mmCIF file of C-alpha atoms and ligand atoms in Angstrom:
data_model
loop_
_atom_site.group_PDB
_atom_site.id
_atom_site.type_symbol
_atom_site.label_atom_id
_atom_site.label_comp_id
_atom_site.label_asym_id
_atom_site.label_seq_id
_atom_site.Cartn_x
_atom_site.Cartn_y
_atom_site.Cartn_z
ATOM 1 C CA UNK S 1192 -17.673 16.684 -10.911
ATOM 2 C CA UNK S 1193 -16.122 16.366 -7.791
ATOM 3 C CA UNK S 1194 -14.430 13.788 -6.286
ATOM 4 C CA UNK S 1195 -13.862 13.151 -2.853
ATOM 5 C CA UNK S 1196 -10.703 10.449 -3.444
ATOM 6 C CA UNK S 1197 -8.990 13.419 -5.153
ATOM 7 C CA UNK S 1198 -9.931 16.563 -3.091
ATOM 8 C CA UNK S 1199 -6.894 17.427 -0.252
ATOM 9 C CA UNK S 1200 -6.517 16.151 2.866
ATOM 10 C CA UNK S 1201 -4.438 17.194 5.916
ATOM 11 C CA UNK S 1202 -2.183 14.860 8.600
ATOM 12 C CA UNK S 1203 -0.971 16.725 11.068
ATOM 13 C CA UNK S 1204 1.483 18.829 9.230
ATOM 14 C CA UNK S 1205 1.491 16.803 5.957
ATOM 15 C CA UNK S 1206 -0.715 18.152 2.879
ATOM 16 C CA UNK S 1207 -2.264 15.555 1.299
ATOM 17 C CA UNK S 1208 -3.361 16.803 -2.482
ATOM 18 C CA UNK S 1209 -5.381 13.657 -3.059
ATOM 19 C CA UNK S 1210 -6.410 10.538 -0.594
ATOM 20 C CA UNK S 1211 -4.504 7.688 -2.388
ATOM 21 C CA UNK S 1212 -1.517 6.235 -0.151
ATOM 22 C CA UNK S 1213 0.424 3.432 -1.871
ATOM 23 C CA UNK S 1214 0.606 1.114 0.880
ATOM 24 C CA UNK S 1215 4.195 -0.872 1.837
ATOM 25 C CA UNK S 1216 5.059 -3.400 -0.182
ATOM 26 C CA UNK S 1217 8.350 -5.382 1.295
ATOM 27 C CA UNK S 1218 10.673 -6.065 -2.232
ATOM 28 C CA UNK S 1219 12.929 -8.816 -0.450
ATOM 29 C CA UNK S 1220 16.024 -6.867 -2.949
ATOM 30 C CA UNK S 1221 17.633 -4.801 -0.097
ATOM 31 C CA UNK S 1222 21.522 -5.495 0.460
ATOM 32 C CA UNK S 1223 22.059 -6.405 4.153
ATOM 33 C CA UNK S 1224 19.111 -3.648 4.957
ATOM 34 C CA UNK S 1225 20.132 -1.235 2.285
ATOM 35 C CA UNK S 1226 18.100 0.002 -0.363
ATOM 36 C CA UNK S 1227 19.699 -0.490 -3.876
ATOM 37 C CA UNK S 1228 18.700 0.127 -7.451
ATOM 38 C CA UNK S 1229 15.774 -1.904 -7.527
ATOM 39 C CA UNK S 1230 13.751 0.679 -5.259
ATOM 40 C CA UNK S 1231 15.214 3.462 -7.119
ATOM 41 C CA UNK S 1232 13.189 1.492 -10.001
ATOM 42 C CA UNK S 1233 10.102 0.768 -7.955
ATOM 43 C CA UNK S 1234 10.132 3.553 -5.419
ATOM 44 C CA UNK S 1235 10.750 6.040 -8.732
ATOM 45 C CA UNK S 1236 7.945 4.635 -10.798
ATOM 46 C CA UNK S 1237 5.418 4.713 -7.964
ATOM 47 C CA UNK S 1238 6.268 8.498 -7.371
ATOM 48 C CA UNK S 1239 4.939 9.488 -10.164
ATOM 49 C CA UNK S 1240 1.884 6.710 -10.131
ATOM 50 C CA UNK S 1241 -0.915 9.683 -9.186
ATOM 51 C CA UNK S 1242 -1.173 8.272 -5.294
ATOM 52 C CA UNK S 1243 -0.413 11.195 -2.964
ATOM 53 C CA UNK S 1244 2.027 9.456 -0.595
ATOM 54 C CA UNK S 1245 3.822 6.406 -0.995
ATOM 55 C CA UNK S 1246 4.794 4.287 2.023
ATOM 56 C CA UNK S 1247 7.698 2.509 2.103
ATOM 57 C CA UNK S 1248 8.366 -1.326 2.993
ATOM 58 C CA UNK S 1249 8.246 -2.627 6.395
ATOM 59 C CA UNK S 1250 11.555 -1.652 7.092
ATOM 60 C CA UNK S 1251 12.999 -3.049 9.765
ATOM 61 C CA UNK S 1252 14.928 -2.048 12.990
ATOM 62 C CA UNK S 1253 18.025 -3.648 13.985
ATOM 63 C CA UNK S 1254 19.141 -6.855 11.580
ATOM 64 C CA UNK S 1255 17.964 -9.379 13.308
ATOM 65 C CA UNK S 1256 14.658 -8.211 13.537
ATOM 66 C CA UNK S 1257 14.165 -8.548 9.689
ATOM 67 C CA UNK S 1258 11.466 -11.072 8.061
ATOM 68 C CA UNK S 1259 13.998 -12.005 4.979
ATOM 69 C CA UNK S 1260 17.751 -11.226 4.416
ATOM 70 C CA UNK S 1261 16.429 -8.843 1.577
ATOM 71 C CA UNK S 1262 13.988 -7.479 4.366
ATOM 72 C CA UNK S 1263 15.088 -3.655 4.322
ATOM 73 C CA UNK S 1264 16.847 -1.859 7.645
ATOM 74 C CA UNK S 1265 17.380 1.549 9.108
ATOM 75 C CA UNK S 1266 19.676 -0.392 11.876
ATOM 76 C CA UNK S 1267 23.220 1.228 10.462
ATOM 77 C CA UNK S 1268 24.645 4.117 8.880
ATOM 78 C CA UNK S 1269 24.768 2.174 5.335
ATOM 79 C CA UNK S 1270 21.163 1.584 5.498
ATOM 80 C CA UNK S 1271 20.121 5.169 5.763
ATOM 81 C CA UNK S 1272 22.486 6.608 3.866
ATOM 82 C CA UNK S 1273 21.387 4.264 0.940
ATOM 83 C CA UNK S 1274 17.600 5.335 1.827
ATOM 84 C CA UNK S 1275 18.245 8.616 1.750
ATOM 85 C CA UNK S 1276 20.254 8.409 -1.520
ATOM 86 C CA UNK S 1277 16.473 6.205 -3.123
ATOM 87 C CA UNK S 1278 14.390 9.331 -1.477
ATOM 88 C CA UNK S 1279 16.156 12.312 -2.207
ATOM 89 C CA UNK S 1280 16.139 10.965 -6.234
ATOM 90 C CA UNK S 1281 11.940 9.642 -6.144
ATOM 91 C CA UNK S 1282 11.452 13.553 -4.628
ATOM 92 C CA UNK S 1283 13.589 14.507 -7.919
ATOM 93 C CA UNK S 1284 11.430 12.806 -10.265
ATOM 94 C CA UNK S 1285 8.512 12.146 -8.856
ATOM 95 C CA UNK S 1286 5.100 13.730 -7.863
ATOM 96 C CA UNK S 1287 4.106 11.726 -4.503
ATOM 97 C CA UNK S 1288 5.695 11.925 -1.112
ATOM 98 C CA UNK S 1289 7.378 9.906 1.128
ATOM 99 C CA UNK S 1290 6.336 7.885 4.247
ATOM 100 C CA UNK S 1291 7.885 5.207 5.560
ATOM 101 C CA UNK S 1292 6.937 2.066 7.755
ATOM 102 C CA UNK S 1293 8.965 0.892 10.638
ATOM 103 C CA UNK S 1294 8.821 -2.585 12.009
ATOM 104 C CA UNK S 1295 10.815 -5.943 13.775
ATOM 105 C CA UNK S 1296 9.143 -9.349 12.190
ATOM 106 C CA UNK S 1297 9.208 -11.019 15.672
ATOM 107 C CA UNK S 1298 8.676 -14.878 15.492
ATOM 108 C CA UNK S 1299 8.111 -14.026 11.695
ATOM 109 C CA UNK S 1300 11.342 -12.917 11.208
ATOM 110 C CA UNK S 1301 14.292 -15.347 9.792
ATOM 111 C CA UNK S 1302 12.200 -16.565 7.097
ATOM 112 C CA UNK S 1303 12.885 -17.063 2.922
ATOM 113 C CA UNK S 1304 12.360 -14.536 0.584
ATOM 114 C CA UNK S 1305 8.011 -15.363 -1.075
ATOM 115 C CA UNK S 1306 10.143 -16.697 -4.722
ATOM 116 C CA UNK S 1307 12.462 -19.118 -2.297
ATOM 117 C CA UNK S 1308 9.792 -20.633 -1.032
ATOM 118 C CA UNK S 1309 8.797 -18.464 1.805
ATOM 119 C CA UNK S 1310 9.192 -20.580 4.683
ATOM 120 C CA UNK S 1311 11.571 -20.552 7.547
ATOM 121 C CA UNK S 1312 14.995 -20.526 6.904
ATOM 122 C CA UNK S 1313 15.864 -23.431 6.465
ATOM 123 C CA UNK S 1314 20.018 -24.791 8.462
ATOM 124 C CA UNK S 1315 22.133 -23.487 5.188
ATOM 125 C CA UNK S 1316 20.709 -20.653 3.660
ATOM 126 C CA UNK S 1317 21.780 -18.695 7.266
ATOM 127 C CA UNK S 1318 18.865 -18.206 10.161
ATOM 128 C CA UNK S 1319 18.884 -16.925 12.652
ATOM 129 C CA UNK S 1320 17.796 -17.032 16.370
ATOM 130 C CA UNK S 1321 14.138 -15.119 16.827
ATOM 131 C CA UNK S 1322 11.790 -13.913 19.625
ATOM 132 C CA UNK S 1323 8.273 -13.262 20.504
ATOM 133 C CA UNK S 1324 6.016 -12.450 22.761
ATOM 134 C CA UNK S 1325 5.247 -16.099 23.825
ATOM 135 C CA UNK S 1326 7.328 -19.016 22.458
ATOM 136 C CA UNK S 1327 5.229 -20.431 19.975
ATOM 137 C CA UNK S 1328 6.332 -20.840 16.228
ATOM 138 C CA UNK S 1329 4.152 -18.651 13.883
ATOM 139 C CA UNK S 1330 2.998 -22.514 12.280
ATOM 140 C CA UNK S 1331 3.942 -25.550 11.198
ATOM 141 C CA UNK S 1332 7.758 -26.226 10.778
ATOM 142 C CA UNK S 1333 8.523 -22.503 11.939
ATOM 143 C CA UNK S 1334 11.797 -21.537 14.087
ATOM 144 C CA UNK S 1335 10.685 -21.835 17.532
ATOM 145 C CA UNK S 1336 10.925 -18.303 19.450
ATOM 146 C CA UNK S 1337 12.368 -17.714 22.843
ATOM 147 C CA UNK S 1338 9.716 -15.234 25.170
ATOM 148 C CA UNK S 1339 11.409 -11.475 25.021
ATOM 149 C CA UNK S 1340 12.923 -10.999 27.159
ATOM 150 C CA UNK S 1341 12.470 -7.410 29.020
ATOM 151 C CA UNK S 1342 16.228 -6.639 27.394
ATOM 152 C CA UNK S 1343 14.835 -7.675 24.172
ATOM 153 C CA UNK S 1344 11.779 -5.306 24.890
ATOM 154 C CA UNK S 1345 14.464 -2.139 26.077
ATOM 155 C CA UNK S 1346 16.224 -2.440 23.037
ATOM 156 C CA UNK S 1347 14.017 -2.729 20.237
ATOM 157 C CA UNK S 1348 12.415 0.114 21.751
ATOM 158 C CA UNK S 1349 15.359 2.146 22.122
ATOM 159 C CA UNK S 1350 16.183 0.718 17.795
ATOM 160 C CA UNK S 1351 12.919 1.538 17.265
ATOM 161 C CA UNK S 1352 13.188 4.969 18.284
ATOM 162 C CA UNK S 1353 16.825 4.952 16.418
ATOM 163 C CA UNK S 1354 15.924 3.823 13.181
ATOM 164 C CA UNK S 1355 12.388 6.810 13.405
ATOM 165 C CA UNK S 1356 15.291 9.331 14.156
ATOM 166 C CA UNK S 1357 16.840 7.636 10.797
ATOM 167 C CA UNK S 1358 13.684 7.901 9.147
ATOM 168 C CA UNK S 1359 13.969 11.419 10.547
ATOM 169 C CA UNK S 1360 17.251 12.999 8.696
ATOM 170 C CA UNK S 1361 16.806 10.900 5.682
ATOM 171 C CA UNK S 1362 13.306 13.005 5.326
ATOM 172 C CA UNK S 1363 10.156 11.205 4.834
ATOM 173 C CA UNK S 1364 6.572 13.335 5.656
ATOM 174 C CA UNK S 1365 4.950 10.527 7.257
ATOM 175 C CA UNK S 1366 6.545 7.447 9.771
ATOM 176 C CA UNK S 1367 3.742 4.103 10.177
ATOM 177 C CA UNK S 1368 4.717 1.565 13.188
ATOM 178 C CA UNK S 1369 4.030 -1.972 12.020
ATOM 179 C CA UNK S 1370 1.672 -3.463 14.214
ATOM 180 C CA UNK S 1371 0.132 -5.734 11.952
ATOM 181 C CA UNK S 1372 0.617 -9.215 10.294
ATOM 182 C CA UNK S 1373 1.730 -11.238 12.871
ATOM 183 C CA UNK S 1374 4.934 -9.069 13.687
ATOM 184 C CA UNK S 1375 6.743 -8.630 16.790
ATOM 185 C CA UNK S 1376 3.724 -5.893 18.024
ATOM 186 C CA UNK S 1377 0.947 -7.402 16.578
ATOM 187 C CA UNK S 1378 1.904 -10.678 18.840
ATOM 188 C CA UNK S 1379 1.482 -9.021 22.318
ATOM 189 C CA UNK S 1380 -1.490 -7.405 20.753
ATOM 190 C CA UNK S 1381 -3.558 -11.154 20.057
ATOM 191 C CA UNK S 1382 -4.471 -13.587 22.749
ATOM 192 C CA UNK S 1383 -4.117 -16.592 19.446
ATOM 193 C CA UNK S 1384 -0.086 -15.370 20.303
ATOM 194 C CA UNK S 1385 0.657 -13.987 23.345
ATOM 195 C CA UNK S 1386 -0.053 -16.300 26.318
ATOM 196 C CA UNK S 1387 2.458 -14.508 28.888
ATOM 197 C CA UNK S 1388 1.615 -13.980 32.409
ATOM 198 C CA UNK S 1389 4.003 -11.252 33.130
ATOM 199 C CA UNK S 1390 2.768 -7.074 32.908
ATOM 200 C CA UNK S 1391 2.714 -7.652 28.793
ATOM 201 C CA UNK S 1392 0.023 -10.873 28.711
ATOM 202 C CA UNK S 1393 -2.978 -11.371 29.793
ATOM 203 C CA UNK S 1394 -5.161 -8.637 30.184
ATOM 204 C CA UNK S 1395 -6.349 -6.275 26.918
ATOM 205 C CA UNK S 1396 -4.406 -3.541 28.840
ATOM 206 C CA UNK S 1397 -1.407 -5.592 29.791
ATOM 207 C CA UNK S 1398 -1.118 -7.667 26.027
ATOM 208 C CA UNK S 1399 -1.318 -3.546 24.506
ATOM 209 C CA UNK S 1400 1.891 -2.301 27.054
ATOM 210 C CA UNK S 1401 4.493 -2.782 24.844
ATOM 211 C CA UNK S 1402 2.868 -1.762 21.635
ATOM 212 C CA UNK S 1403 2.093 1.220 23.480
ATOM 213 C CA UNK S 1404 5.689 1.866 25.252
ATOM 214 C CA UNK S 1405 7.262 1.801 21.538
ATOM 215 C CA UNK S 1406 4.134 4.005 20.591
ATOM 216 C CA UNK S 1407 5.267 6.509 23.031
ATOM 217 C CA UNK S 1408 8.877 6.945 22.520
ATOM 218 C CA UNK S 1409 9.010 7.091 19.154
ATOM 219 C CA UNK S 1410 6.323 9.951 19.426
ATOM 220 C CA UNK S 1411 8.235 11.993 21.896
ATOM 221 C CA UNK S 1412 11.173 12.121 18.577
ATOM 222 C CA UNK S 1413 8.893 12.420 15.667
ATOM 223 C CA UNK S 1414 7.522 16.397 15.796
ATOM 224 C CA UNK S 1415 4.269 17.796 15.915
ATOM 225 C CA UNK S 1416 3.828 18.638 12.352
ATOM 226 C CA UNK S 1417 5.332 15.161 10.757
ATOM 227 C CA UNK S 1418 1.976 12.236 11.260
ATOM 228 C CA UNK S 1419 2.946 9.036 12.947
ATOM 229 C CA UNK S 1420 0.841 6.183 12.713
ATOM 230 C CA UNK S 1421 0.264 2.648 13.272
ATOM 231 C CA UNK S 1422 -1.432 -0.376 10.458
ATOM 232 C CA UNK S 1423 -2.809 -2.059 13.513
ATOM 233 C CA UNK S 1424 -5.330 -5.308 13.323
ATOM 234 C CA UNK S 1425 -8.972 -5.304 12.238
ATOM 235 C CA UNK S 1426 -9.145 -8.339 13.160
ATOM 236 C CA UNK S 1427 -7.455 -11.533 13.663
ATOM 237 C CA UNK S 1428 -10.545 -13.684 11.566
ATOM 238 C CA UNK S 1429 -10.033 -16.499 14.541
ATOM 239 C CA UNK S 1430 -12.060 -17.059 17.484
ATOM 240 C CA UNK S 1431 -10.219 -16.229 20.742
ATOM 241 C CA UNK S 1432 -7.961 -13.666 18.598
ATOM 242 C CA UNK S 1433 -8.443 -9.540 18.262
ATOM 243 C CA UNK S 1434 -12.004 -8.258 16.855
ATOM 244 C CA UNK S 1435 -13.305 -4.958 15.427
ATOM 245 C CA UNK S 1436 -13.614 -4.109 19.784
ATOM 246 C CA UNK S 1437 -11.001 -4.553 20.457
ATOM 247 C CA UNK S 1438 -9.699 -2.208 16.899
ATOM 248 C CA UNK S 1439 -11.666 0.639 18.010
ATOM 249 C CA UNK S 1440 -9.522 0.256 21.782
ATOM 250 C CA UNK S 1441 -6.643 -0.500 20.304
ATOM 251 C CA UNK S 1442 -7.229 2.746 18.023
ATOM 252 C CA UNK S 1443 -8.231 5.055 20.826
ATOM 253 C CA UNK S 1444 -5.099 3.759 22.973
ATOM 254 C CA UNK S 1445 -2.673 5.211 19.713
ATOM 255 C CA UNK S 1446 -4.881 8.016 19.816
ATOM 256 C CA UNK S 1447 -3.962 8.965 23.563
ATOM 257 C CA UNK S 1448 -0.338 7.868 22.930
ATOM 258 C CA UNK S 1449 0.096 11.077 20.257
ATOM 259 C CA UNK S 1450 -0.807 9.348 17.326
ATOM 260 C CA UNK S 1451 -2.083 11.035 14.327
ATOM 261 C CA UNK S 1452 -3.732 7.764 11.726
ATOM 262 C CA UNK S 1453 -4.200 4.310 12.429
ATOM 263 C CA UNK S 1454 -4.589 2.137 8.255
ATOM 264 C CA UNK S 1455 -6.615 -0.792 9.179
ATOM 265 C CA UNK S 1456 -5.598 -4.017 8.153
ATOM 266 C CA UNK S 1457 -6.213 -6.945 9.885
ATOM 267 C CA UNK S 1458 -4.765 -11.260 9.454
ATOM 268 C CA UNK S 1459 -2.044 -12.924 9.768
ATOM 269 C CA UNK S 1460 -1.797 -14.044 13.669
ATOM 270 C CA UNK S 1461 -0.613 -17.254 12.663
ATOM 271 C CA UNK S 1462 0.049 -19.128 9.040
ATOM 272 C CA UNK S 1463 -3.594 -20.781 9.120
ATOM 273 C CA UNK S 1464 -5.522 -17.781 8.781
ATOM 274 C CA UNK S 1465 -6.455 -16.801 5.369
ATOM 275 C CA UNK S 1466 -8.335 -13.393 5.556
ATOM 276 C CA UNK S 1467 -10.893 -13.025 3.476
ATOM 277 C CA UNK S 1468 -11.045 -12.320 -0.094
ATOM 278 C CA UNK S 1469 -13.570 -10.227 -0.857
ATOM 279 C CA UNK S 1470 -13.547 -6.709 -2.520
ATOM 280 C CA UNK S 1471 -13.061 -3.805 0.470
ATOM 281 C CA UNK S 1472 -12.767 -6.306 3.660
ATOM 282 C CA UNK S 1473 -11.063 -4.532 6.383
ATOM 283 C CA UNK S 1474 -13.573 -0.934 4.687
ATOM 284 C CA UNK S 1475 -16.999 -1.647 7.584
ATOM 285 C CA UNK S 1476 -14.184 -2.395 10.743
ATOM 286 C CA UNK S 1477 -12.136 0.351 9.593
ATOM 287 C CA UNK S 1478 -15.741 2.956 9.177
ATOM 288 C CA UNK S 1479 -15.672 1.221 12.685
ATOM 289 C CA UNK S 1480 -11.860 2.937 14.081
ATOM 290 C CA UNK S 1481 -12.457 6.118 12.684
ATOM 291 C CA UNK S 1482 -16.418 7.067 13.911
ATOM 292 C CA UNK S 1483 -15.239 4.996 17.496
ATOM 293 C CA UNK S 1484 -12.209 6.124 17.801
ATOM 294 C CA UNK S 1485 -12.749 9.925 15.929
ATOM 295 C CA UNK S 1486 -9.025 9.925 14.811
ATOM 296 C CA UNK S 1487 -8.048 9.523 10.452
ATOM 297 C CA UNK S 1488 -8.451 6.576 9.242
ATOM 298 C CA UNK S 1489 -6.818 4.923 6.171
ATOM 299 C CA UNK S 1490 -7.765 1.226 5.623
ATOM 300 C CA UNK S 1491 -6.265 -1.313 2.865
ATOM 301 C CA UNK S 1492 -7.637 -4.469 0.783
ATOM 302 C CA UNK S 1493 -8.558 -5.041 -1.851
ATOM 303 C CA UNK S 1494 -9.751 -1.249 -3.208
ATOM 304 C CA UNK S 1495 -9.393 -2.142 -6.674
ATOM 305 C CA UNK S 1496 -11.931 0.149 -8.987
ATOM 306 C CA UNK S 1497 -11.875 4.134 -8.746
ATOM 307 C CA UNK S 1498 -15.174 4.083 -8.325
ATOM 308 C CA UNK S 1499 -15.035 1.484 -5.475
ATOM 309 C CA UNK S 1500 -12.076 3.859 -3.726
ATOM 310 C CA UNK S 1501 -14.200 7.279 -4.271
ATOM 311 C CA UNK S 1502 -17.535 5.499 -2.702
ATOM 312 C CA UNK S 1503 -15.480 4.840 0.604
ATOM 313 C CA UNK S 1504 -13.946 8.380 0.938
ATOM 314 C CA UNK S 1505 -17.138 9.767 0.024
ATOM 315 C CA UNK S 1506 -19.744 7.867 1.958
ATOM 316 C CA UNK S 1507 -17.072 9.061 4.997
ATOM 317 C CA UNK S 1508 -16.063 5.607 5.884
ATOM 318 C CA UNK S 1509 -13.000 6.665 5.673
ATOM 319 C CA UNK S 1510 -10.338 9.079 5.232
ATOM 320 C CA UNK S 1511 -7.919 7.575 3.142
ATOM 321 C CA UNK S 1512 -7.636 4.073 1.188
ATOM 322 C CA UNK S 1513 -4.375 2.724 0.571
ATOM 323 C CA UNK S 1514 -3.853 -0.117 -2.727
ATOM 324 C CA UNK S 1515 -0.635 -2.119 -2.664
ATOM 325 C CA UNK S 1516 -1.215 -4.989 -5.688
ATOM 326 C CA UNK S 1517 -2.945 -2.905 -8.016
ATOM 327 C CA UNK S 1518 -0.043 -0.648 -8.205
ATOM 328 C CA UNK S 1519 2.084 -3.287 -8.714
ATOM 329 C CA UNK S 1520 -0.535 -4.530 -11.831
ATOM 330 C CA UNK S 1521 -0.377 -0.610 -13.022
ATOM 331 C CA UNK S 1522 1.955 2.142 -11.212
ATOM 332 C CA UNK S 1523 -0.832 4.931 -12.594
ATOM 333 C CA UNK S 1524 -2.997 3.334 -11.365
ATOM 334 C CA UNK S 1525 -3.703 7.283 -9.596
ATOM 335 C CA UNK S 1526 -3.614 8.818 -13.283
ATOM 336 C CA UNK S 1527 -6.038 6.429 -14.592
ATOM 337 C CA UNK S 1528 -8.677 6.960 -11.899
ATOM 338 C CA UNK S 1529 -8.213 10.701 -12.397
ATOM 339 C CA UNK S 1530 -9.803 10.229 -15.651
ATOM 340 C CA UNK S 1531 -12.140 7.968 -14.906
ATOM 341 C CA UNK S 1532 -13.451 10.125 -12.248
ATOM 342 C CA UNK S 1533 -12.265 13.731 -14.303
ATOM 343 C CA UNK S 1534 -10.221 14.711 -11.471
ATOM 344 C CA UNK S 1535 -6.645 15.987 -11.823
ATOM 345 C CA UNK S 1536 -3.831 14.492 -10.753
ATOM 346 C CA UNK S 1537 -0.518 15.789 -10.607
ATOM 347 C CA UNK S 1538 2.263 14.368 -13.473
ATOM 348 C CA UNK S 1539 5.298 14.849 -13.962
ATOM 349 C CA UNK S 1540 6.345 18.036 -17.189
ATOM 350 C CA UNK S 1541 7.851 15.410 -18.941
ATOM 351 C CA UNK S 1542 4.422 13.070 -19.581
ATOM 352 C CA UNK S 1543 2.312 15.686 -19.498
ATOM 353 C CA UNK S 1544 1.402 14.437 -22.980
ATOM 354 C CA UNK S 1545 -0.435 11.749 -21.860
ATOM 355 C CA UNK S 1546 -2.795 13.792 -19.225
ATOM 356 C CA UNK S 1547 -6.482 14.409 -20.094
ATOM 357 C CA UNK S 1548 -5.990 17.855 -21.383
ATOM 358 C CA UNK S 1549 -3.315 17.774 -23.611
ATOM 359 C CA UNK S 1550 -4.276 13.919 -24.998
ATOM 360 C CA UNK S 1551 -4.864 14.726 -28.806
ATOM 361 C CA UNK S 1552 -4.006 11.778 -31.089
ATOM 362 C CA UNK S 1553 -2.289 14.895 -34.136
ATOM 363 C CA UNK S 1554 0.171 16.247 -31.195
ATOM 364 C CA UNK S 1555 0.906 12.680 -30.039
ATOM 365 C CA UNK S 1556 2.571 12.089 -33.344
ATOM 366 C CA UNK S 1557 4.924 15.207 -33.053
HETATM 367 C C1 FMN B 2803 4.519 -7.461 -2.584
HETATM 368 C C2 FMN B 2803 4.262 -6.731 -1.162
HETATM 369 C C3 FMN B 2803 5.231 -6.731 -0.311
HETATM 370 C C4 FMN B 2803 4.141 -6.443 1.302
HETATM 371 N N1 FMN B 2803 4.725 -5.707 2.069
HETATM 372 C C5 FMN B 2803 3.619 -5.174 3.036
HETATM 373 C C6 FMN B 2803 4.979 -4.797 3.873
HETATM 374 O O1 FMN B 2803 5.748 -4.585 4.171
HETATM 375 N N2 FMN B 2803 4.041 -3.691 5.169
HETATM 376 C C7 FMN B 2803 2.765 -4.374 5.515
HETATM 377 O O2 FMN B 2803 1.774 -3.973 6.039
HETATM 378 N N3 FMN B 2803 1.847 -4.606 4.451
HETATM 379 C C8 FMN B 2803 2.631 -5.360 3.105
HETATM 380 N N4 FMN B 2803 1.999 -5.934 2.184
HETATM 381 C C9 FMN B 2803 0.727 -5.708 2.102
HETATM 382 C C10 FMN B 2803 -0.093 -4.555 1.858
HETATM 383 O O3 FMN B 2803 0.338 -3.255 2.131
HETATM 384 C C11 FMN B 2803 -2.009 -4.539 1.723
HETATM 385 O O4 FMN B 2803 -1.966 -4.571 2.918
HETATM 386 C C12 FMN B 2803 -1.987 -5.925 1.229
HETATM 387 O O5 FMN B 2803 -1.895 -6.575 -0.223
HETATM 388 C C13 FMN B 2803 -3.447 -5.817 0.677
HETATM 389 O O6 FMN B 2803 -3.658 -4.991 -0.254
HETATM 390 P P1 FMN B 2803 -3.702 -4.987 -1.688
HETATM 391 O O7 FMN B 2803 -5.545 -5.648 -1.905
HETATM 392 O O8 FMN B 2803 -3.839 -3.715 -1.888
HETATM 393 O O9 FMN B 2803 -3.122 -5.739 -2.045
HETATM 394 C C14 FMN B 2803 2.726 -6.395 1.001
HETATM 395 C C15 FMN B 2803 1.741 -6.877 0.132
HETATM 396 C C16 FMN B 2803 2.414 -7.072 -1.078
HETATM 397 C C17 FMN B 2803 1.534 -7.594 -2.311
#
């Protein structure tokens, strides 16, 4: 049996052993943006999950661009050194390639960690001022951001470039820009959150102007062989918001800026929007993006089962699949999927006796 999911893929100059990607997942556990032993354990575990590529959580370009006090950043030398240590060790111990998501939280910044309530930080919790496309809170009880000025936009764009350069020095194999989930760039793109009347608001072209300028500036410093992509919004799931038609147009615009791939996610523009919860809810949108924009396309969202992932790839709807929660539940998801689909997957030599070929109850007692 030949598995499409376990067939190799090429993203710019990066060779991937299979089509499985671990989606970026905030751990809310960093120290002033610095990765620590938690990240060593978490990413080390995922390095041997069977996924060809593990994408490091949303990593923020400035201190006030973080979602929470525990979010990761690449805004200081200390941040860079700390993440370098973790990634170097994960590479020594694991089989996966490593990517990173570069982000700015915009009006969703200055928030509590999920286990502290996931609300806006209160007065005694060291909150900080936020800014966004328009001075509208994300939801009830959230900080009212100030409208981003030209100076903010320039500083943050430069910070995206600087953080990307730090990521390149660390040696990441893949870089992706966070343009989804209601954070700064999605906030500019969505008519639900962008009410500006200047060159950054109004028409689709104007709403795209700032995110595209970041994509352009970052592309200018990322060598061609390193894949650069973006996670975008497939739908705002709200009347008057971004639609799958917009997702196709966004993907085309990003492709024209030289991006190599798109990851289609959705939702998050406003606090009260509920994303669908059925299996593979973003797949039909991603399939349209792949077909109509003609760019390497990945998707995410309730992809849970090996056969489901196999079918998404085998049917040509997407080039890659990413999964988040099921890798937390089963950090060897990729190994188990390979067994189910009769495919080969890389394992570290220390764990090879758990592989299908070497697995024999008698040998297991040694
Ligand atoms: C703990 C956790 C942290 C997450 N952090 C991020 C993040 O840093 N960046 C991002 O784009 N999405 C983030 N997400 C969303 C996931 O990447 C993914 O899009 C979402 O969970 C749906 O995929 P799933 O059904 O496979 O979990 C996070 C999800 C979880 C569960």
